[in-house]
Amino acid sequence: MRRLRHLLKEYGSQGMVPFLIAFGFFLQGCGLIFDAVELVHPLTRHELSVICSKGQVRVGISVEPSRPFVFPALYTDEGVRITGLDVELIREVADALTTYCGGQKPIVPTMHLTRFRDLFVAMNEGNLDIFVSSIGANIPGAVPVGLWYSTPYFHNGGIGAMIQKPDVAERVRAQFQKQAGDPDTLAAIQEGFSGLTVAAQSGRTSHLYAEANLKDIQLLICDSLPAAVETKDPHIDVILSKHSVLDYVTKHVWPDWHLLTRNDGTPLILTQESFSIVTVDENRRLQWFLNNLLYRLEESGRLEQMRRRWLKEDYAPTRRATTEGLPFEISKVPEHYDQGQCRFATGRRTGKTY
Amino acid sequence: MKSRTVLFISLNLVFFLTYPNISWAQAPREETEKTAQHLATLLNVGRLIVERNQTLINDPGIGDKGFTPEVFEHEVVDEFIRQTTIDLKHLSSLPSLAKELLPMLLQSSKEVVADAQLVINQRGIGYKNFVPATFGSQAARKFSNRSYVKIKQTALNPRNLKNTPDAYEENVLKRLAMRPAVDTSITEWIDNGTTLRAMTPLYYLQDCLACHGKPRGILDISGYPREGAQEGDLAGAISIQIPVNKQ
């Protein structure tokens, strides 16, 4: 730089013109030189080495509770914590990253709780490495461009329905009976739900399912599942959501609501859904790392154990939050988070805001 | 006569030289003991304020509860005056140790309430586990991390294993459990008088029994087995350690 300044002083701006032209000739070959250097010694670090050097993996998680995958934030003796199957999976990812990075220092998952719809934005803006929020990968329209979905960590999911009044179940069961041994769930649901007010969480797969398949309903779009439950005006006949979530909340949180079942009492799954970890399309090394990890966890029976302990066992989320919950970045959470509100899919708001 | 005079003067000299020393040694001890008592009262007042607001905190129908660190502080200051006649906003009449430590504990307590705002203000969620015990654990830990004085909530069978009593605390807790409920702290100087240990007992009130009462062993709302306690039973204690030589 000193030499350049000296040249500028000595020859002035006019004298620099031939120098710049000569320099421009060299620039043409710069790309080749750069490529050659990259081959010998990569100049840009890949996403896994960045995670290793920073000692942290940035994880997005939906602030809207989705029990038992993510429970609402709880206060514990250790401070504010979140817990759930998705959170346990994040711990597994962080542990595996620690091993990958040499094990010298633990890779800390920094949790960013944000609204579900903002997870995709945060990921595309480069503010997250991964997000884990019981995201259904196999539902049409669920995968935005530029994002990549891992192999599923939860296979036997699906969209289910919960109701309060038994006559809704009777309507659907009557449709199944008409089918006389040749069950067609979609047809039974379309007929059975006809004219009813059906709620689904905005942007979630249940919303996509309802928009695509249930034409003859009044569709109410809610910011969260609790918002749907709280809505009194208009009266909601059916709430669609992930079957595993509905199974948990009807047993533990909202006993006034009941899972919609088939005639034989088995749960009625509207369509199958599997959950994946999400990252951006370019993160090839991270993608292979996640898929290999999930395969190993499945192979060892660890994933099955995780699913069983969150979905089948009787437990208190408060205790699990205390012993194994993860802290998160409180500053990133929407201020005075509430469960949001519901509005008709056409854009018309309900009589009351929630 | 001459030797008597010398003896008299010597004795007087010894008395005058030693008396102030006794006084100087005595004052910090009393001051330290009083400060420990005030700290225990302040932590307990914080717990009480959380308990008084428990219905509001657990109300699933309200989002922003308005239970801010400032509101909490205001209620704590009022209750502390009521219990001790000491105004936490005007501590000038208190000894220097109390003047230093009481605001520090109040600040730590406020920070706990500030940290919990996100949880407290979740609408649609009832029980959030922000209860006197979790508040107290965190406030004590925050305070202890920034001070040479250690405060801890402890019990013979604590739910949180971090609150497990040390040998001294266990001994005192066993003594407290054997006798009827008292309001006074047990205060002792240990390690050749270099460290004050004070234990202020906490007893179960009627409101505590929803989680800690009968039937014993049944899981409470937070998932811990109930202790089967009755009103007036020893719940635990606030343990305080103040080393003199670090003051």
Coordinates of C-alpha atoms in Angstrom, one line a residue:
Chain A
M1 CA 0.0 0.0 0.0
R2 CA 2.9 2.4 0.8
R3 CA 4.4 1.7 -2.5
L4 CA 1.1 2.3 -4.3
R5 CA 0.8 5.7 -2.4
H6 CA 4.3 6.5 -3.4
L7 CA 3.5 5.7 -7.1
L8 CA 0.4 7.9 -6.9
K9 CA 2.4 10.7 -5.5
E10 CA 5.2 10.4 -8.0
Y11 CA 3.2 10.0 -11.2
G12 CA -0.2 11.6 -10.4
S13 CA -3.5 10.2 -11.5
Q14 CA -2.6 10.6 -15.2
G15 CA 0.5 8.6 -14.9
M16 CA -1.5 5.8 -13.2
V17 CA -3.6 5.1 -16.3
P18 CA -1.1 2.8 -18.0
F19 CA -0.5 1.1 -14.7
L20 CA -4.2 0.4 -14.2
I21 CA -4.5 -0.9 -17.8
A22 CA -1.6 -3.3 -17.3
F23 CA -3.2 -4.4 -13.9
G24 CA -6.5 -5.0 -15.7
F25 CA -4.8 -7.5 -18.0
F26 CA -3.7 -9.5 -15.0
L27 CA -7.2 -9.4 -13.5
Q28 CA -8.5 -11.6 -16.4
G29 CA -6.5 -14.5 -15.0
C30 CA -7.4 -13.8 -11.4
G31 CA -10.4 -16.2 -11.4
L32 CA -8.1 -19.1 -12.5
I33 CA -5.6 -18.2 -9.8
F34 CA -8.3 -18.0 -7.2
D35 CA -9.7 -21.5 -8.3
A36 CA -6.2 -23.0 -8.1
V37 CA -5.7 -21.6 -4.6
E38 CA -9.1 -22.9 -3.6
L39 CA -8.1 -26.4 -4.7
V40 CA -4.9 -26.3 -2.6
H41 CA -6.4 -24.5 0.4
P42 CA -10.1 -23.7 0.5
L43 CA -10.6 -20.0 1.2
T44 CA -14.3 -20.2 2.1
R45 CA -15.1 -22.5 5.1
H46 CA -18.0 -24.8 4.8
E47 CA -20.9 -24.7 7.2
L48 CA -19.7 -27.4 9.5
S49 CA -16.3 -25.8 10.0
V50 CA -18.0 -22.5 10.7
I51 CA -20.2 -24.2 13.4
C52 CA -17.0 -25.8 14.9
S53 CA -15.1 -22.6 14.9
K54 CA -17.9 -20.7 16.5
G55 CA -18.7 -23.4 19.0
Q56 CA -22.4 -23.0 18.4
V57 CA -25.2 -24.2 16.2
R58 CA -28.0 -21.7 15.6
V59 CA -31.3 -23.6 15.9
G60 CA -34.8 -22.2 15.1
I61 CA -37.8 -23.5 16.9
S62 CA -41.4 -22.4 16.7
V63 CA -42.6 -20.3 19.6
E64 CA -46.1 -21.7 19.2
P65 CA -46.3 -24.7 21.4
S66 CA -46.6 -28.1 19.7
R67 CA -46.8 -30.5 22.6
P68 CA -45.1 -33.0 23.0
F69 CA -42.6 -31.9 20.3
V70 CA -42.2 -28.5 21.9
F71 CA -43.8 -27.5 25.2
P72 CA -44.4 -23.9 26.1
A73 CA -41.5 -22.2 27.8
L74 CA -41.4 -23.0 31.5
Y75 CA -39.7 -21.4 34.4
T76 CA -37.4 -23.8 36.2
D77 CA -34.8 -23.6 39.0
E78 CA -32.3 -23.2 36.2
G79 CA -34.1 -20.4 34.5
V80 CA -36.5 -20.3 31.5
R81 CA -36.3 -23.6 29.5
I82 CA -38.0 -25.3 26.6
T83 CA -38.4 -29.1 26.4
G84 CA -39.9 -31.7 24.2
L85 CA -39.1 -34.4 21.6
D86 CA -37.7 -31.7 19.1
V87 CA -35.6 -30.2 21.9
E88 CA -34.1 -33.7 22.8
L89 CA -33.3 -34.2 19.1
I90 CA -31.5 -30.8 19.1
R91 CA -29.4 -32.0 22.0
E92 CA -28.5 -35.1 20.0
V93 CA -27.5 -32.9 17.0
A94 CA -25.4 -30.7 19.2
D95 CA -23.7 -33.7 20.9
A96 CA -22.9 -35.2 17.5
L97 CA -21.5 -31.9 16.3
T98 CA -19.3 -31.7 19.4
T99 CA -17.8 -35.1 18.4
Y100 CA -17.5 -34.1 14.8
C101 CA -15.7 -30.9 15.8
G102 CA -13.1 -32.8 17.8
G103 CA -14.7 -32.9 21.2
Q104 CA -12.4 -30.2 22.6
K105 CA -15.3 -27.8 23.4
P106 CA -19.0 -28.5 23.4
I107 CA -21.0 -27.2 20.5
V108 CA -23.8 -25.2 22.2
P109 CA -27.2 -25.0 20.5
T110 CA -28.3 -21.4 20.6
M111 CA -32.1 -21.6 20.4
H112 CA -34.0 -18.9 18.6
L113 CA -37.7 -19.1 19.4
T114 CA -39.7 -17.3 16.8
R115 CA -43.1 -17.5 15.2
F116 CA -43.5 -20.4 12.9
R117 CA -43.9 -18.3 9.8
D118 CA -40.7 -16.4 10.6
L119 CA -38.6 -19.5 10.8
F120 CA -38.4 -19.7 7.0
V121 CA -37.4 -16.1 6.7
A122 CA -34.8 -16.4 9.4
M123 CA -33.3 -19.4 7.7
N124 CA -33.3 -17.8 4.3
E125 CA -31.6 -14.7 5.8
G126 CA -28.8 -16.8 7.1
N127 CA -29.7 -16.3 10.8
L128 CA -30.2 -20.1 11.5
D129 CA -28.2 -23.2 10.7
I130 CA -31.2 -25.5 11.2
F131 CA -34.7 -25.5 12.5
V132 CA -36.6 -28.3 14.1
S133 CA -40.3 -27.7 14.7
S134 CA -42.2 -30.9 13.7
I135 CA -42.0 -29.7 10.1
G136 CA -43.9 -32.0 7.7
A137 CA -41.8 -32.5 4.6
N138 CA -44.0 -34.7 2.5
I139 CA -47.1 -32.5 2.3
P140 CA -47.5 -30.6 -1.0
G141 CA -46.6 -27.0 -0.7
A142 CA -44.8 -27.4 2.7
V143 CA -41.3 -27.1 1.2
P144 CA -40.4 -23.6 0.2
V145 CA -37.8 -23.1 -2.5
G146 CA -34.2 -22.9 -1.2
L147 CA -34.7 -25.1 1.8
W148 CA -33.8 -28.7 2.3
Y149 CA -35.5 -31.3 4.5
S150 CA -33.7 -34.2 6.2
T151 CA -34.8 -37.8 6.3
P152 CA -37.7 -38.0 8.7
Y153 CA -37.1 -38.3 12.4
F154 CA -40.8 -39.0 13.0
H155 CA -42.5 -41.3 10.5
N156 CA -45.9 -42.2 11.8
G157 CA -47.3 -38.7 12.0
G158 CA -50.3 -37.5 10.2
I159 CA -52.9 -34.8 10.2
G160 CA -55.7 -35.5 12.6
A161 CA -58.8 -33.7 13.9
M162 CA -60.3 -32.9 17.2
I163 CA -63.9 -32.1 18.0
Q164 CA -66.1 -31.1 20.9
K165 CA -69.5 -32.2 19.9
P166 CA -70.2 -35.9 19.2
D167 CA -72.5 -35.2 16.2
V168 CA -69.5 -34.2 14.1
A169 CA -68.0 -37.7 14.7
E170 CA -71.4 -39.2 13.9
R171 CA -71.5 -37.4 10.6
V172 CA -68.1 -38.7 9.6
R173 CA -68.8 -42.2 10.8
A174 CA -72.1 -42.2 8.8
Q175 CA -70.1 -41.5 5.7
F176 CA -67.7 -44.4 6.4
Q177 CA -70.7 -46.7 6.9
K178 CA -72.1 -45.7 3.6
Q179 CA -68.8 -46.8 2.0
A180 CA -69.5 -50.3 3.1
G181 CA -66.1 -51.9 3.6
D182 CA -64.3 -49.9 0.9
P183 CA -63.0 -47.0 3.1
D184 CA -62.2 -43.7 1.5
T185 CA -61.1 -41.3 4.2
L186 CA -60.9 -38.2 2.0
A187 CA -64.5 -38.7 0.7
A188 CA -65.8 -39.3 4.2
I189 CA -64.1 -36.2 5.5
Q190 CA -65.2 -34.0 2.6
E191 CA -68.8 -35.1 3.1
G192 CA -68.7 -35.3 6.9
F193 CA -67.1 -31.8 7.4
S194 CA -69.4 -30.2 4.7
G195 CA -70.8 -26.9 6.0
L196 CA -68.8 -27.0 9.2
T197 CA -66.3 -24.4 10.6
V198 CA -62.9 -26.0 10.5
A199 CA -59.8 -24.3 12.1
A200 CA -56.1 -24.9 11.2
Q201 CA -52.9 -23.3 12.2
S202 CA -51.6 -20.8 9.6
G203 CA -48.9 -22.1 7.3
R204 CA -48.9 -25.5 8.9
T205 CA -49.6 -28.7 6.9
S206 CA -53.1 -29.0 8.3
H207 CA -53.8 -25.6 6.7
L208 CA -52.3 -26.8 3.4
Y209 CA -54.4 -30.0 3.6
A210 CA -57.7 -28.1 4.3
E211 CA -57.1 -25.6 1.5
A212 CA -56.3 -28.3 -1.0
N213 CA -59.0 -30.9 0.0
L214 CA -61.9 -29.4 1.9
K215 CA -63.7 -27.0 -0.3
D216 CA -67.1 -27.0 1.3
I217 CA -66.1 -25.8 4.7
Q218 CA -65.7 -22.5 6.5
L219 CA -62.0 -22.4 7.0
L220 CA -60.7 -20.5 10.0
I221 CA -56.9 -19.8 10.0
C222 CA -55.4 -19.4 13.5
D223 CA -52.0 -18.2 14.6
S224 CA -51.7 -21.2 16.9
L225 CA -53.5 -24.2 18.2
P226 CA -54.4 -22.5 21.6
A227 CA -55.8 -19.6 19.6
A228 CA -58.2 -22.0 17.9
V229 CA -59.2 -23.6 21.1
E230 CA -59.9 -20.3 22.7
T231 CA -62.0 -18.9 19.9
K232 CA -65.7 -18.8 20.8
D233 CA -67.0 -16.6 18.0
P234 CA -67.5 -18.2 15.6
H235 CA -68.0 -21.6 17.0
I236 CA -65.4 -24.0 15.8
D237 CA -66.6 -27.5 15.0
V238 CA -63.3 -29.1 14.0
I239 CA -59.6 -28.3 14.7
L240 CA -57.1 -29.9 12.3
S241 CA -53.5 -30.4 13.4
K242 CA -50.8 -33.0 13.8
H243 CA -52.4 -36.2 15.1
S244 CA -49.6 -36.7 17.7
V245 CA -50.1 -33.2 19.0
L246 CA -53.9 -33.6 19.2
D247 CA -53.5 -37.0 20.9
Y248 CA -51.4 -35.3 23.6
V249 CA -53.5 -32.1 24.1
T250 CA -56.8 -34.0 24.3
K251 CA -55.4 -36.2 27.0
H252 CA -53.5 -33.6 29.0
V253 CA -54.4 -30.0 28.1
W254 CA -57.9 -29.7 26.7
P255 CA -60.0 -32.6 28.0
D256 CA -63.2 -30.9 26.5
W257 CA -61.9 -31.7 23.1
H258 CA -61.8 -35.3 21.7
L259 CA -59.8 -37.0 18.9
L260 CA -61.9 -37.8 15.9
T261 CA -61.8 -41.6 15.5
R262 CA -63.0 -44.2 13.0
N263 CA -66.0 -46.4 13.7
D264 CA -63.8 -48.9 15.4
G265 CA -62.3 -46.3 17.7
T266 CA -58.9 -46.1 16.1
P267 CA -57.6 -42.6 15.4
L268 CA -58.7 -41.0 12.1
I269 CA -55.6 -39.9 10.2
L270 CA -56.5 -37.6 7.3
T271 CA -53.2 -37.9 5.6
Q272 CA -49.8 -39.2 6.5
E273 CA -47.0 -36.9 7.4
S274 CA -43.4 -37.3 8.5
F275 CA -41.2 -34.7 10.3
S276 CA -37.8 -33.5 9.2
I277 CA -35.0 -31.1 10.2
V278 CA -34.7 -28.1 7.9
T279 CA -31.6 -26.3 6.6
V280 CA -30.8 -24.3 3.4
D281 CA -30.3 -26.0 0.1
E282 CA -26.6 -25.2 -0.2
N283 CA -25.5 -26.7 3.1
R284 CA -24.5 -30.1 1.5
R285 CA -22.1 -31.1 4.3
L286 CA -24.6 -30.3 7.0
Q287 CA -27.3 -32.1 5.1
W288 CA -25.2 -35.3 5.0
F289 CA -24.2 -34.9 8.6
L290 CA -27.9 -34.7 9.6
N291 CA -29.0 -37.6 7.4
N292 CA -26.2 -39.8 8.7
L293 CA -26.9 -38.8 12.3
L294 CA -30.7 -39.6 11.9
Y295 CA -29.9 -42.9 10.3
R296 CA -27.6 -43.8 13.1
L297 CA -30.1 -42.7 15.7
E298 CA -32.8 -44.8 14.0
E299 CA -30.4 -47.8 13.6
S300 CA -29.4 -47.8 17.3
G301 CA -33.0 -47.5 18.5
R302 CA -32.4 -44.1 20.1
L303 CA -35.0 -42.3 18.0
E304 CA -37.6 -44.9 18.8
Q305 CA -36.7 -44.5 22.5
M306 CA -37.1 -40.7 22.2
R307 CA -40.5 -41.1 20.5
R308 CA -41.7 -43.5 23.1
R309 CA -40.6 -41.4 26.1
W310 CA -42.4 -38.3 24.7
L311 CA -45.4 -39.8 23.2
K312 CA -46.2 -42.9 25.2
E313 CA -44.8 -42.4 28.7
D314 CA -46.5 -40.6 31.5
Y315 CA -44.4 -37.7 32.6
A316 CA -44.4 -34.1 33.8
P317 CA -43.0 -31.7 31.3
T318 CA -41.9 -29.3 34.1
R319 CA -39.6 -31.9 35.6
R320 CA -38.1 -32.7 32.2
A321 CA -37.7 -29.0 31.5
T322 CA -35.7 -28.7 34.7
T323 CA -33.4 -31.6 34.1
E324 CA -33.0 -31.6 30.3
G325 CA -34.6 -28.5 28.9
L326 CA -32.6 -26.0 26.9
P327 CA -32.3 -22.3 27.5
F328 CA -33.0 -19.9 24.6
E329 CA -32.3 -16.4 23.4
I330 CA -35.1 -14.5 25.2
S331 CA -34.3 -11.3 23.2
K332 CA -35.3 -13.1 20.0
V333 CA -38.8 -14.0 21.2
P334 CA -41.6 -11.8 20.1
E335 CA -42.4 -9.4 23.0
H336 CA -45.4 -10.4 25.1
Y337 CA -46.0 -13.4 23.0
D338 CA -49.5 -14.5 23.0
Q339 CA -51.3 -17.2 21.1
G340 CA -52.5 -14.9 18.4
Q341 CA -55.9 -14.9 16.8
C342 CA -58.1 -16.5 14.2
R343 CA -59.6 -15.2 11.0
F344 CA -61.5 -16.6 8.1
A345 CA -59.4 -17.9 5.2
T346 CA -61.1 -15.3 3.0
G347 CA -59.5 -12.6 5.2
R348 CA -62.6 -11.8 7.2
R349 CA -61.8 -11.6 10.9
T350 CA -63.8 -13.3 13.7
G351 CA -66.0 -11.2 15.9
K352 CA -63.5 -11.2 18.6
T353 CA -59.7 -10.9 18.4
Y354 CA -57.6 -13.2 20.4
Chain B
M1 CA 1.5 2.3 97.6
K2 CA 3.6 2.9 94.6
S3 CA 3.2 -0.6 93.4
R4 CA -0.6 -0.4 93.9
T5 CA -0.7 2.8 91.8
V6 CA 1.3 1.1 89.0
L7 CA -1.1 -1.9 89.1
F8 CA -4.2 0.4 89.0
I9 CA -2.8 2.3 86.1
S10 CA -1.8 -0.9 84.3
L11 CA -5.3 -2.4 84.7
N12 CA -7.0 0.8 83.6
L13 CA -4.7 0.9 80.6
V14 CA -5.4 -2.7 79.7
F15 CA -9.2 -2.0 80.0
F16 CA -9.2 1.1 78.0
L17 CA -7.0 -0.4 75.3
T18 CA -9.0 -3.6 75.1
Y19 CA -12.5 -2.3 75.5
P20 CA -12.7 -0.4 72.2
N21 CA -11.3 -3.6 70.5
I22 CA -14.1 -5.6 72.1
S23 CA -16.6 -3.1 70.9
W24 CA -15.1 -3.0 67.4
A25 CA -15.2 -6.8 67.2
Q26 CA -18.7 -6.9 68.6
A27 CA -20.2 -4.3 66.2
P28 CA -19.5 -6.2 63.0
R29 CA -20.8 -9.4 64.5
E30 CA -24.1 -7.8 65.4
E31 CA -24.2 -6.0 62.1
T32 CA -23.5 -9.2 60.2
E33 CA -26.2 -11.2 62.2
K34 CA -28.7 -8.4 61.6
T35 CA -27.8 -8.3 57.9
A36 CA -28.3 -12.0 57.5
Q37 CA -31.7 -11.8 59.2
H38 CA -32.7 -8.9 56.8
L39 CA -31.5 -10.8 53.8
A40 CA -33.5 -13.9 54.7
T41 CA -36.6 -11.7 55.3
L42 CA -36.1 -10.0 52.0
L43 CA -35.8 -13.3 50.1
N44 CA -38.9 -14.6 51.9
V45 CA -40.8 -11.4 51.1
G46 CA -40.0 -11.9 47.4
R47 CA -41.4 -15.4 47.7
L48 CA -44.5 -14.1 49.4
I49 CA -45.1 -11.5 46.6
V50 CA -44.8 -14.3 43.9
E51 CA -47.2 -16.4 45.9
R52 CA -49.7 -13.5 46.2
N53 CA -49.6 -13.0 42.5
Q54 CA -49.8 -16.7 41.7
T55 CA -53.4 -16.7 40.5
L56 CA -52.6 -13.8 38.1
I57 CA -49.3 -15.5 36.9
N58 CA -51.1 -18.7 36.2
D59 CA -54.1 -17.1 34.5
P60 CA -54.2 -18.6 31.0
G61 CA -56.7 -16.0 29.8
I62 CA -54.5 -12.9 30.2
G63 CA -51.4 -12.2 28.1
D64 CA -49.5 -9.2 29.5
K65 CA -50.0 -9.7 33.3
G66 CA -48.5 -6.4 34.3
F67 CA -46.4 -8.2 36.9
T68 CA -43.3 -6.3 35.9
P69 CA -40.0 -6.1 37.8
E70 CA -41.1 -2.6 38.9
V71 CA -44.5 -3.8 40.2
F72 CA -42.8 -6.6 42.0
E73 CA -40.2 -4.2 43.5
H74 CA -43.0 -1.9 44.7
E75 CA -44.8 -4.7 46.4
V76 CA -41.6 -6.1 47.9
V77 CA -40.7 -2.6 49.3
D78 CA -44.1 -2.2 50.9
E79 CA -44.1 -5.6 52.4
F80 CA -40.6 -5.3 53.7
I81 CA -41.5 -2.0 55.5
R82 CA -44.5 -3.8 57.0
Q83 CA -42.4 -6.7 58.3
T84 CA -39.3 -4.8 59.4
T85 CA -40.1 -1.0 59.4
I86 CA -37.1 -0.7 57.0
D87 CA -37.6 1.3 53.8
L88 CA -35.5 -0.4 51.1
K89 CA -35.4 2.9 49.3
H90 CA -33.9 4.8 52.2
L91 CA -31.2 2.6 53.8
S92 CA -29.0 5.4 55.2
S93 CA -29.7 4.5 58.8
L94 CA -28.6 0.9 58.3
P95 CA -25.1 -0.4 58.8
S96 CA -22.9 -0.5 55.8
L97 CA -23.1 -4.2 55.3
A98 CA -26.9 -4.2 55.0
K99 CA -26.7 -1.1 52.8
E100 CA -24.5 -3.0 50.4
L101 CA -26.3 -6.3 50.4
L102 CA -30.0 -5.6 50.6
P103 CA -30.1 -3.6 47.4
M104 CA -28.0 -6.3 45.7
L105 CA -30.6 -9.0 46.7
L106 CA -33.5 -6.7 45.6
Q107 CA -31.8 -6.2 42.3
S108 CA -31.2 -9.9 41.8
S109 CA -34.9 -10.6 42.7
K110 CA -36.0 -8.0 40.2
E111 CA -33.8 -9.6 37.5
V112 CA -35.4 -13.0 38.1
V113 CA -38.9 -11.4 37.5
A114 CA -37.5 -9.7 34.4
D115 CA -36.1 -12.9 33.1
A116 CA -39.4 -14.7 33.7
Q117 CA -41.5 -12.1 31.8
L118 CA -41.7 -14.2 28.7
V119 CA -43.0 -17.1 30.6
I120 CA -45.3 -15.1 32.9
N121 CA -46.9 -13.3 29.9
Q122 CA -47.6 -16.4 27.8
R123 CA -51.3 -16.3 27.2
G124 CA -53.1 -19.6 26.8
I125 CA -50.7 -21.3 29.2
G126 CA -51.9 -21.9 32.8
Y127 CA -49.2 -23.3 35.1
K128 CA -45.8 -22.0 34.2
N129 CA -43.7 -23.2 37.2
F130 CA -42.9 -19.6 38.2
V131 CA -43.6 -20.3 41.9
P132 CA -42.0 -19.1 45.2
A133 CA -39.5 -21.9 45.2
T134 CA -38.2 -21.5 41.6
F135 CA -38.2 -17.7 42.1
G136 CA -36.3 -18.1 45.4
S137 CA -33.7 -20.5 44.0
Q138 CA -32.9 -18.2 41.1
A139 CA -32.8 -15.0 43.2
A140 CA -30.5 -16.7 45.7
R141 CA -28.2 -18.0 43.0
K142 CA -28.1 -14.7 41.2
F143 CA -27.2 -12.9 44.4
S144 CA -24.6 -15.5 45.5
N145 CA -22.9 -15.3 42.1
R146 CA -22.2 -11.6 42.5
S147 CA -21.5 -11.5 46.2
Y148 CA -19.2 -13.1 48.8
V149 CA -22.3 -13.9 50.8
K150 CA -24.0 -17.2 49.9
I151 CA -27.8 -17.6 50.1
K152 CA -29.5 -20.8 49.4
Q153 CA -32.9 -22.4 49.9
T154 CA -32.5 -25.8 51.3
A155 CA -34.6 -28.7 52.7
L156 CA -34.0 -32.1 54.1
N157 CA -35.6 -33.7 50.9
P158 CA -35.3 -31.0 48.3
R159 CA -37.0 -31.3 45.0
N160 CA -34.1 -29.6 43.3
L161 CA -30.9 -31.5 44.1
K162 CA -28.9 -28.3 43.9
N163 CA -30.6 -27.3 47.1
T164 CA -29.4 -30.4 49.0
P165 CA -28.2 -29.3 52.5
D166 CA -24.6 -29.5 53.4
A167 CA -23.7 -31.2 56.7
Y168 CA -24.2 -28.1 58.8
E169 CA -27.6 -27.3 57.1
E170 CA -28.7 -30.9 57.5
N171 CA -27.9 -30.8 61.2
V172 CA -29.8 -27.6 61.8
L173 CA -32.8 -28.7 59.6
K174 CA -33.1 -31.8 61.7
R175 CA -33.1 -29.7 64.9
L176 CA -35.7 -27.4 63.5
A177 CA -37.9 -30.3 62.4
M178 CA -38.0 -31.6 65.9
R179 CA -39.3 -28.4 67.5
P180 CA -42.5 -26.3 67.1
A181 CA -42.6 -23.6 64.5
V182 CA -40.6 -20.5 65.4
D183 CA -40.0 -17.3 63.6
T184 CA -36.4 -16.8 64.8
S185 CA -33.4 -17.8 62.8
I186 CA -30.6 -20.0 64.1
T187 CA -27.4 -18.1 64.0
E188 CA -23.9 -19.4 64.7
W189 CA -20.3 -18.4 64.2
I190 CA -18.2 -21.2 62.9
D191 CA -14.6 -21.7 61.8
N192 CA -13.2 -19.9 64.8
G193 CA -15.7 -17.1 64.5
T194 CA -14.7 -16.2 60.9
T195 CA -18.0 -17.2 59.2
L196 CA -21.6 -16.6 60.2
R197 CA -24.1 -19.2 59.4
A198 CA -27.8 -18.3 59.7
M199 CA -30.7 -20.6 59.0
T200 CA -34.2 -19.1 58.8
P201 CA -36.9 -21.8 58.9
L202 CA -39.7 -21.8 56.3
Y203 CA -43.0 -23.5 57.2
Y204 CA -45.8 -24.7 55.0
L205 CA -48.8 -22.4 54.7
Q206 CA -52.2 -23.5 53.5
D207 CA -51.5 -22.3 49.9
C208 CA -48.4 -24.5 49.7
L209 CA -50.4 -27.7 50.4
A210 CA -51.9 -27.8 46.9
C211 CA -48.5 -29.0 45.7
H212 CA -46.8 -30.2 49.0
G213 CA -49.7 -31.6 50.9
K214 CA -51.6 -34.9 51.0
P215 CA -51.9 -37.5 49.7
R216 CA -48.2 -38.1 49.9
G217 CA -46.6 -39.4 46.7
I218 CA -49.3 -38.3 44.3
L219 CA -47.8 -36.1 41.6
D220 CA -48.5 -32.4 41.8
I221 CA -49.1 -30.1 38.9
S222 CA -45.3 -29.8 38.3
G223 CA -44.9 -33.5 38.3
Y224 CA -43.1 -33.9 41.6
P225 CA -44.5 -36.3 44.2
R226 CA -46.3 -34.5 47.0
E227 CA -44.6 -34.5 50.4
G228 CA -47.8 -35.1 52.4
A229 CA -47.1 -32.1 54.5
Q230 CA -49.5 -30.3 56.8
E231 CA -49.8 -26.6 57.5
G232 CA -47.1 -25.6 60.0
D233 CA -44.7 -28.4 59.1
L234 CA -41.1 -27.4 58.3
A235 CA -40.7 -26.9 54.6
G236 CA -37.0 -26.0 54.6
A237 CA -34.9 -23.0 55.4
I238 CA -33.1 -20.1 53.9
S239 CA -29.4 -20.6 54.6
I240 CA -27.0 -17.7 54.7
Q241 CA -23.2 -17.8 55.0
I242 CA -21.3 -14.6 55.5
P243 CA -17.5 -14.8 55.8
V244 CA -16.2 -11.9 57.9
N245 CA -12.7 -11.6 56.5
K246 CA -14.1 -10.8 53.0
Q247 CA -16.1 -7.9 54.1

